[in-house]
Coordinates of C-alpha atoms in Angstrom, one line a residue:
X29 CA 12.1 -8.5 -0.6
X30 CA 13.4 -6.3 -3.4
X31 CA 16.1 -3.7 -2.0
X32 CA 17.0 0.0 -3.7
X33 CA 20.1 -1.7 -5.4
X34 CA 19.1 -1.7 -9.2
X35 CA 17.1 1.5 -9.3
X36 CA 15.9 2.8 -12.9
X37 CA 15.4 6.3 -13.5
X38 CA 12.9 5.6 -16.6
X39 CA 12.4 9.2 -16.6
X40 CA 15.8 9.4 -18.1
X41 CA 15.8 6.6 -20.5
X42 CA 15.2 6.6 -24.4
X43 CA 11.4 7.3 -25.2
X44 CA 9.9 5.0 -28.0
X45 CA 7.6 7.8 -29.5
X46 CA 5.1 5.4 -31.1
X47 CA 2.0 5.5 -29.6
X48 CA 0.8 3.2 -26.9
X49 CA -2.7 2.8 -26.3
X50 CA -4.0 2.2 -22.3
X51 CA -7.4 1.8 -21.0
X52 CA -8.0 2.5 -17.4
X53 CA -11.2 1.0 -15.6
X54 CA -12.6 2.6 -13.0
X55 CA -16.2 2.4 -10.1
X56 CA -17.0 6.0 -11.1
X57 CA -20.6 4.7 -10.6
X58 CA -21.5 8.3 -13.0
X59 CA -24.9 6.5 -14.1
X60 CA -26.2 7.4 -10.6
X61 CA -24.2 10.7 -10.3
X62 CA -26.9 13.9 -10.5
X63 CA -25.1 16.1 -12.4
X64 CA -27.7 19.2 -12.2
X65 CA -27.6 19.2 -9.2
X66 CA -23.9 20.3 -7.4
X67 CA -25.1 19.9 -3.9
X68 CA -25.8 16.2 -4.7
X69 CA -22.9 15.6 -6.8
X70 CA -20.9 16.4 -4.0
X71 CA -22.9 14.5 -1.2
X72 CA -22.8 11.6 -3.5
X73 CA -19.0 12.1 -3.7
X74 CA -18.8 12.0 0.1
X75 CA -21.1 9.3 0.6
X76 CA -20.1 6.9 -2.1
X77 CA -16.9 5.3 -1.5
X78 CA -15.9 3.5 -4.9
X79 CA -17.1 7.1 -6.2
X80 CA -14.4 9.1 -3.7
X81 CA -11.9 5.9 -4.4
X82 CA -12.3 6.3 -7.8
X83 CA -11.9 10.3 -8.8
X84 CA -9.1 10.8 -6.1
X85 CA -7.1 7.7 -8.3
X86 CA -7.7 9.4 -11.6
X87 CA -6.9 12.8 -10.6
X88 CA -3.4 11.0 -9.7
X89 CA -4.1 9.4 -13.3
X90 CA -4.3 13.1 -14.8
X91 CA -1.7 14.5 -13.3
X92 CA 0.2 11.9 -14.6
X93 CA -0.5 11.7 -18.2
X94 CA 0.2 15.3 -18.2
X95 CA 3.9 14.7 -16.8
X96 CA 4.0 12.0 -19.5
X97 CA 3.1 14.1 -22.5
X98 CA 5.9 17.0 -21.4
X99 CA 8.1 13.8 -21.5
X100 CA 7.6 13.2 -25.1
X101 CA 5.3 10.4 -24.6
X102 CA 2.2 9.7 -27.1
X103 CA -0.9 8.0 -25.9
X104 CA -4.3 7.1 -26.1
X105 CA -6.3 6.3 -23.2
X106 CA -9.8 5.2 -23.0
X107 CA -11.5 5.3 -20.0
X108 CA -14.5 3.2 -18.8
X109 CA -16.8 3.6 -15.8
X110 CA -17.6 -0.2 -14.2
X111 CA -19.9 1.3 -12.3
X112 CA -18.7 -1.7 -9.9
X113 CA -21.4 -4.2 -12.3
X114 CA -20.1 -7.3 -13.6
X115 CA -23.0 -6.8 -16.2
X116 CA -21.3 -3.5 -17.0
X117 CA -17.9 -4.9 -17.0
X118 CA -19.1 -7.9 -19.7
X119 CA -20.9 -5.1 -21.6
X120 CA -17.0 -2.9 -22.0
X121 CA -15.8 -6.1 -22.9
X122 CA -18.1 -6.6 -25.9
X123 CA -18.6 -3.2 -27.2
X124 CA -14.8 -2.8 -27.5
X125 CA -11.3 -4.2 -28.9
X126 CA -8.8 -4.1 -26.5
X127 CA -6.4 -6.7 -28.6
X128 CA -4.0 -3.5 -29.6
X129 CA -4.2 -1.9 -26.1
X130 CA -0.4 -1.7 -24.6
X131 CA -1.9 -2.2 -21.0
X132 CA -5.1 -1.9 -18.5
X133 CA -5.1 -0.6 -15.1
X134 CA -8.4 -2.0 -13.4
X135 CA -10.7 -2.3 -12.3
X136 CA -10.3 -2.2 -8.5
X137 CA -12.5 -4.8 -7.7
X138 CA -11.4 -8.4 -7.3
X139 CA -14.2 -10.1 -9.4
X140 CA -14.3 -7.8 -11.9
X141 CA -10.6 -7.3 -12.3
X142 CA -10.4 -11.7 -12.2
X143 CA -13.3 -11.0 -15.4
X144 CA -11.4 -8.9 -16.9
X145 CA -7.8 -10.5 -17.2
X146 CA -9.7 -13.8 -18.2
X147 CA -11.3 -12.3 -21.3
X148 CA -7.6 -9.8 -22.4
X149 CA -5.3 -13.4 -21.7
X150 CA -6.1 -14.9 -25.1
X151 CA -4.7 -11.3 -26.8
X152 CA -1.9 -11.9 -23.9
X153 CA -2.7 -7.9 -22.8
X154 CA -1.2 -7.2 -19.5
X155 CA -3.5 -6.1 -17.1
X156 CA -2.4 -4.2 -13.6
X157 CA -4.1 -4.5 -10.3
X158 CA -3.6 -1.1 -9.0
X159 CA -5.2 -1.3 -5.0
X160 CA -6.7 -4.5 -4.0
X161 CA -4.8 -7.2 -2.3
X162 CA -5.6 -10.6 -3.6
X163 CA -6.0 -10.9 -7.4
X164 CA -6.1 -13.9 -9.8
X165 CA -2.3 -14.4 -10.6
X166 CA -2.8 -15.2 -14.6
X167 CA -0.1 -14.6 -16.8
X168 CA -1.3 -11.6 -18.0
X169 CA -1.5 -10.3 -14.3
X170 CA 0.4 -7.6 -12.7
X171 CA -0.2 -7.4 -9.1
X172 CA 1.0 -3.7 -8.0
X173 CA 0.0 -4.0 -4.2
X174 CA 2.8 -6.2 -2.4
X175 CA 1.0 -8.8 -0.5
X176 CA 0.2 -9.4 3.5
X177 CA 2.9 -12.0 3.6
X178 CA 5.2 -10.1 1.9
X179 CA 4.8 -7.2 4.1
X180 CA 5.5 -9.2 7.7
X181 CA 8.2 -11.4 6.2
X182 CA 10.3 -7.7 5.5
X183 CA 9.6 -6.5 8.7
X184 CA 10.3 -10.0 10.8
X185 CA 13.7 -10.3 8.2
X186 CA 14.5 -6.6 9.1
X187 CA 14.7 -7.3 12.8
X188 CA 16.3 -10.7 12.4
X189 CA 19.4 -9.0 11.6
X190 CA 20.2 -7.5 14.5
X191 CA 21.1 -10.7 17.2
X192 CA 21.9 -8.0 19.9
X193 CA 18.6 -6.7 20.7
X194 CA 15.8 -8.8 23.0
X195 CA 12.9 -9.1 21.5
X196 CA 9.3 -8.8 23.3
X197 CA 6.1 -10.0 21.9
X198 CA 3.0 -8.3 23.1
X199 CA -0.5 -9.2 21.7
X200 CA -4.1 -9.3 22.3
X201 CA -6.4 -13.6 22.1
X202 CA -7.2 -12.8 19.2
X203 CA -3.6 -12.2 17.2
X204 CA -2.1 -15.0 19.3
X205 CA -1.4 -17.1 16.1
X206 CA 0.8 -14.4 14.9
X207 CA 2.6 -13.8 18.2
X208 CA 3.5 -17.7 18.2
X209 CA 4.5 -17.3 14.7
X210 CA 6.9 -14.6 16.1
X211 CA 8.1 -16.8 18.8
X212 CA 9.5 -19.1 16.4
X213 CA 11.4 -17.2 14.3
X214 CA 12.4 -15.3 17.4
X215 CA 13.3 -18.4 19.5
X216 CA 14.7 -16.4 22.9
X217 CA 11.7 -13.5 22.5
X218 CA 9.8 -12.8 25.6
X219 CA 6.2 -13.2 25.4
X220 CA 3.2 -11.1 27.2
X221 CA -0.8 -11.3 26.7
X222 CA -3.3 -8.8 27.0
X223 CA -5.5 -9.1 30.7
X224 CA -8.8 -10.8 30.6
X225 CA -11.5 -9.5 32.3
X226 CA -11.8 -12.0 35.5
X227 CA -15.7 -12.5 35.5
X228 CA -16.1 -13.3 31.7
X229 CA -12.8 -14.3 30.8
X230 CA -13.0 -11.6 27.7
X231 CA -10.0 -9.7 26.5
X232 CA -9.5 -6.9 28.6
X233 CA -6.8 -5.0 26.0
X234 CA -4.1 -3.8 28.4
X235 CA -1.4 -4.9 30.2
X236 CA 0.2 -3.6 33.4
X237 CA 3.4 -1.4 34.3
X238 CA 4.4 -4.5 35.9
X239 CA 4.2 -7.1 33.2
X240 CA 6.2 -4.3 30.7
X241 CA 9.1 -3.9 33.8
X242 CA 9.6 -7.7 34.3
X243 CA 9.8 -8.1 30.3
X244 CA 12.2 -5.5 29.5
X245 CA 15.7 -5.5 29.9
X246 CA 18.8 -3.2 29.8
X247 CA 20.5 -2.6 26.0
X248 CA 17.8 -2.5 22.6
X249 CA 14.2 -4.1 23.1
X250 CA 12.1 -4.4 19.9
X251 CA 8.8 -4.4 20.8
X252 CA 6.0 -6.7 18.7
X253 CA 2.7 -4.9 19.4
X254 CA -0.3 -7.3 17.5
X255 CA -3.5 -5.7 17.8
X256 CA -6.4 -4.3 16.0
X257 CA -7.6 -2.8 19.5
X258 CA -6.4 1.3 19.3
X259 CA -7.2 1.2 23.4
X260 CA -4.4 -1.8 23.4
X261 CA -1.8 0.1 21.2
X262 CA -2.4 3.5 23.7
X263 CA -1.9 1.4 26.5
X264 CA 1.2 -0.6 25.6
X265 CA 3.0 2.9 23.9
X266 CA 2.2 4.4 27.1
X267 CA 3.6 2.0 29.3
X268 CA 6.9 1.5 26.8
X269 CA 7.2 5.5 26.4
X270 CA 7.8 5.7 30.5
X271 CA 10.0 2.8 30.5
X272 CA 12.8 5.0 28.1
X273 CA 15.4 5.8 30.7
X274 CA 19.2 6.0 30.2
X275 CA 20.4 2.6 29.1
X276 CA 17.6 1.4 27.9
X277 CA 16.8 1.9 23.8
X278 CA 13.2 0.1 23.5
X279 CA 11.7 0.1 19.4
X280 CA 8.4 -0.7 18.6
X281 CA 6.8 -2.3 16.0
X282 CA 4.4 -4.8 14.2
X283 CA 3.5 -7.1 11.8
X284 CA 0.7 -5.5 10.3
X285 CA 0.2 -2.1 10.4
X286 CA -3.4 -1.4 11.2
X287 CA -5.5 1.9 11.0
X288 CA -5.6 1.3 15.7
X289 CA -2.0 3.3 15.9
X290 CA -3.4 5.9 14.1
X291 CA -6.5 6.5 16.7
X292 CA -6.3 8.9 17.8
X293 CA -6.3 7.5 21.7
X294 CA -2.7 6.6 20.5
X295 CA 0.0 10.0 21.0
X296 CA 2.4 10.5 18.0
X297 CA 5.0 11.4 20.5
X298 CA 4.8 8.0 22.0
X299 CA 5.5 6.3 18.7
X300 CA 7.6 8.6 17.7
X301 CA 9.7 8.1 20.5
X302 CA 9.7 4.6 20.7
X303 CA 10.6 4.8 16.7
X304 CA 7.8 3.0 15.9
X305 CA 8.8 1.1 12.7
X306 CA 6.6 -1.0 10.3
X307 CA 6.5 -2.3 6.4
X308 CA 4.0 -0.5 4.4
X309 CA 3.4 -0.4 0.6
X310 CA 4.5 3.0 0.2
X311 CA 6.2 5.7 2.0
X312 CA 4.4 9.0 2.9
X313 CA 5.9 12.1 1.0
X314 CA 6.8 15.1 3.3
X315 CA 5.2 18.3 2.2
X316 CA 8.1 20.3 3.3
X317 CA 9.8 18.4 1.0
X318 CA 10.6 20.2 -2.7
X319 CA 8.4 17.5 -4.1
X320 CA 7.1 18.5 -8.2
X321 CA 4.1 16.4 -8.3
X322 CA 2.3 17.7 -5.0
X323 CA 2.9 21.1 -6.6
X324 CA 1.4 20.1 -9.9
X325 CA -1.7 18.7 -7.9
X326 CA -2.1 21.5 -5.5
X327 CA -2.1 23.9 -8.8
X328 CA -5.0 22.0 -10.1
X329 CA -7.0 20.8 -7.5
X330 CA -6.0 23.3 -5.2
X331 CA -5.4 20.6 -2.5
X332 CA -2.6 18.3 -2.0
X333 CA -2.9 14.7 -2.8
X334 CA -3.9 11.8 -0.6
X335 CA -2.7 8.5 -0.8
X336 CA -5.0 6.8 -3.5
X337 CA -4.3 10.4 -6.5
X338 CA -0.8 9.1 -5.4
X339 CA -1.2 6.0 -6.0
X340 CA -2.8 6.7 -9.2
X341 CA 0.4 9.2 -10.8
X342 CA 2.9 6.5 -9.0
X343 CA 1.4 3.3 -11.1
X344 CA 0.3 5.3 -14.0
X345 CA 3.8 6.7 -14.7
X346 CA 5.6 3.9 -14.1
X347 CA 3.2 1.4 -16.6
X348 CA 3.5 3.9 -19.6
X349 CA 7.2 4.8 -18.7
X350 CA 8.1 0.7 -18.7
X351 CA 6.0 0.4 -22.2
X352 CA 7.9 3.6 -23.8
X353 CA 11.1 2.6 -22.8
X354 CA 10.8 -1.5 -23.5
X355 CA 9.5 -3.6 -25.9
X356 CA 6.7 -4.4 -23.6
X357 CA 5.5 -4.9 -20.0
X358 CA 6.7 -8.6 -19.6
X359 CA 9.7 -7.6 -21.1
X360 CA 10.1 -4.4 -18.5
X361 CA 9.6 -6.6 -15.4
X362 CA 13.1 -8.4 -16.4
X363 CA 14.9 -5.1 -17.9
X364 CA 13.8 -3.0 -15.0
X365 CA 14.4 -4.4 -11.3
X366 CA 13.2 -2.0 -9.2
X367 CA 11.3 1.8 -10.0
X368 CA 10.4 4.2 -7.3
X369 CA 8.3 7.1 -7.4
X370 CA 6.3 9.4 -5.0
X371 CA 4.9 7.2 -2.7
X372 CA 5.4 3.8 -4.5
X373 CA 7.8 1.6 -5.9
X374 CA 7.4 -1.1 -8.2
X375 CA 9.8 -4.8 -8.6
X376 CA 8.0 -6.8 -11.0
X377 CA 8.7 -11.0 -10.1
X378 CA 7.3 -13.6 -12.2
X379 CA 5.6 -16.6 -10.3
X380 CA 6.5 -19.5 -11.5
X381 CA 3.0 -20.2 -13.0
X382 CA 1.3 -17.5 -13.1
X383 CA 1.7 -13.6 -13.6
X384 CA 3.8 -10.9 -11.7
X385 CA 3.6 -9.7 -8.4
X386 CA 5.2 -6.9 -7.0
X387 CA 7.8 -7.7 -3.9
X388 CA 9.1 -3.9 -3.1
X389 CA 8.4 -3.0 0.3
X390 CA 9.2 -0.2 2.0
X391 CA 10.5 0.1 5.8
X392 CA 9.4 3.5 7.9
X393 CA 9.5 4.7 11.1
X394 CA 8.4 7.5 12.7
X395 CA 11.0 10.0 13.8
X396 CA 10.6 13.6 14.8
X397 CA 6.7 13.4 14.4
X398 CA 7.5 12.3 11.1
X399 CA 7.3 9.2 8.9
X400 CA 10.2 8.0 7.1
X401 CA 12.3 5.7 4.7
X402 CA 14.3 3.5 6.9
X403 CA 17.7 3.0 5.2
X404 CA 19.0 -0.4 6.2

């Protein structure tokens, strides 16, 4: 995992004003959109999810080239709507010549986006994967999301560090391979299952006060919680969140942060004070904080941005900066180690055979209500 030593500012570096031409791909779906009709536009936009996806990423995407152009950069973007249709995809493909374009971001789907890199590798143009997890890896590739694997090694390696504190694994039948995958890396780790219901022998998803006492011990106690079950998480927190008494310093956290500890059967207060701590691909910006894009996107939308218009100023800024400011984007994964920017950060690797992935993770925990950077 990629750590913040060998940051780049590339907002600061020298701008190559020749222009750079980008084409972004997109599941607008707009062939099915009825524009005469606003109620239905915006039912459509509620109801269609590679539709909501999609326009909350560009208006990330807008804000961005706007930031860009006050920077001195020239472009030209084309923009296509997939409409999430491989027939579509083939048609884009044909109609136009991407042979001079710099770099595309999309599409978001994994077959179209595999299509799509196959047919730009003969002109070698790099193509970037923007939200879904498991791409093609051709050498054209850039893969922006960190992977799965990468994302539990950081937080198993973060932990690891720290010999002192007793480690607890806690998890539900159905994430037991994980939990014995924790065991071995954490040889001396104490190990608890979820109940099973006695008459069926089915995963019950709790444990009791009893099985958290005879587990924990005085000093630091890193919790593993593995569960998809949000009735599970609740339960544990609760049980953990009673136990914190003087002496006792107990942290929680997984190997794959899953939408159950944000139910909301699961307090904030409870993770919060059991600084529950996690790997994620980004970091969540504070709104209290004095941050320039939320302000530019609350201006113009007249809301602030979620995670996926983040995701889209994050990765479009940081492709065009790493064109203007290198000779190309190969050559900007090796000159530039690691960029951060709202939400995201980007360390371009090389696989061996094959394209680039991105191995910047982030570490946060929740403290004060709030989730944050944790500086190692």
């Amino acid at each position: 995992m990629t750590t913040n030593a060998g940051k780049v500012d590339l907002t600061k570096s020298n701008i190559n004003p020749e222009t750079k031409k980008i084409a972004i791909m997109l599941p607008f779906g707009l062939n099915k959109v009825n524009t005469d009709s606003i109620y239905d536009t915006k039912k459509q936009i509620e109801t269609d999810r590679y539709l909501s996806v999609s326009l909350d990423f560009y208006t990330g995407v807008k804000v961005a080239l706007d930031s860009l152009q006050e920077l001195g950069v020239n472009l030209k973007v084309d923009v296509f709507d997939t409409q999430n249709r491989e027939s579509e995809v083939t048609s884009i493909l044909r109609r136009n010549d991407f042979s001079e374009t710099s770099a595309v971001i999309g599409p978001l789907m994994p077959k179209l986006f595999n299509e799509v890199a196959l047919s730009l590798k003969k002109d070698n143009v790099p193509i970037i994967s923007p939200l879904t997890k498991t791409v093609d890896l051709r050498d054209n590739v850039f893969q922006s999301r960190p992977s799965e694997d990468m994302l539990e090694d950081a937080i198993i390696n973060y932990f690891k560090k720290d010999s002192t504190a007793h480690v607890i694994i806690i998890s539900d039948k159905k994430h037991k391979s994980i939990s014995d995958k924790l065991k071995r890396e954490f040889t001396r780790a104490s190990i608890l299952s979820s109940r099973t219901e006695r008459k069926t022998g089915k995963d019950a998803y709790y444990v009791l006060d009893q099985d958290i006492i005879n587990v924990l011990k005085p000093g630091k106690n890193v919790v593993f919680l593995e569960t998809d079950n949000p009735g599970f998480v609740s339960n544990v927190s609760s049980l953990l969140n009673s136990k914190i008494v003087t002496g006792t310093n107990i942290i929680l956290t997984t190997t794959k942060m899953d939408k159950a500890f944000e139910d909301e059967e699961v307090r904030n207060t409870h993770l919060s004070n059991l600084s529950f701590t996690y790997s994620d691909i980004k970091k969540s910006f504070n709104e209290d904080e004095n941050n320039s894009f939320a302000k530019r996107y609350k201006s113009t939308y007249n809301e602030l941005p979620n995670s996926y218009a983040t995701r889209g100023f994050d990765i479009t800024m940081d492709i065009v900066l790493r064109l203007v400011t290198s000779e190309d984007l190969y050559m900007s994964a090796n000159q530039y180690p690691l960029t951060t920017y709202v939400e995201n950060k980007f360390a371009y690797k090389k696989k061996l055979f094959g394209g680039y992935y991105n191995d910047a993770v982030y570490l946060v925990k929740y403290s004060d209500l709030k989730i944050v950077e944790v500086t190692e």
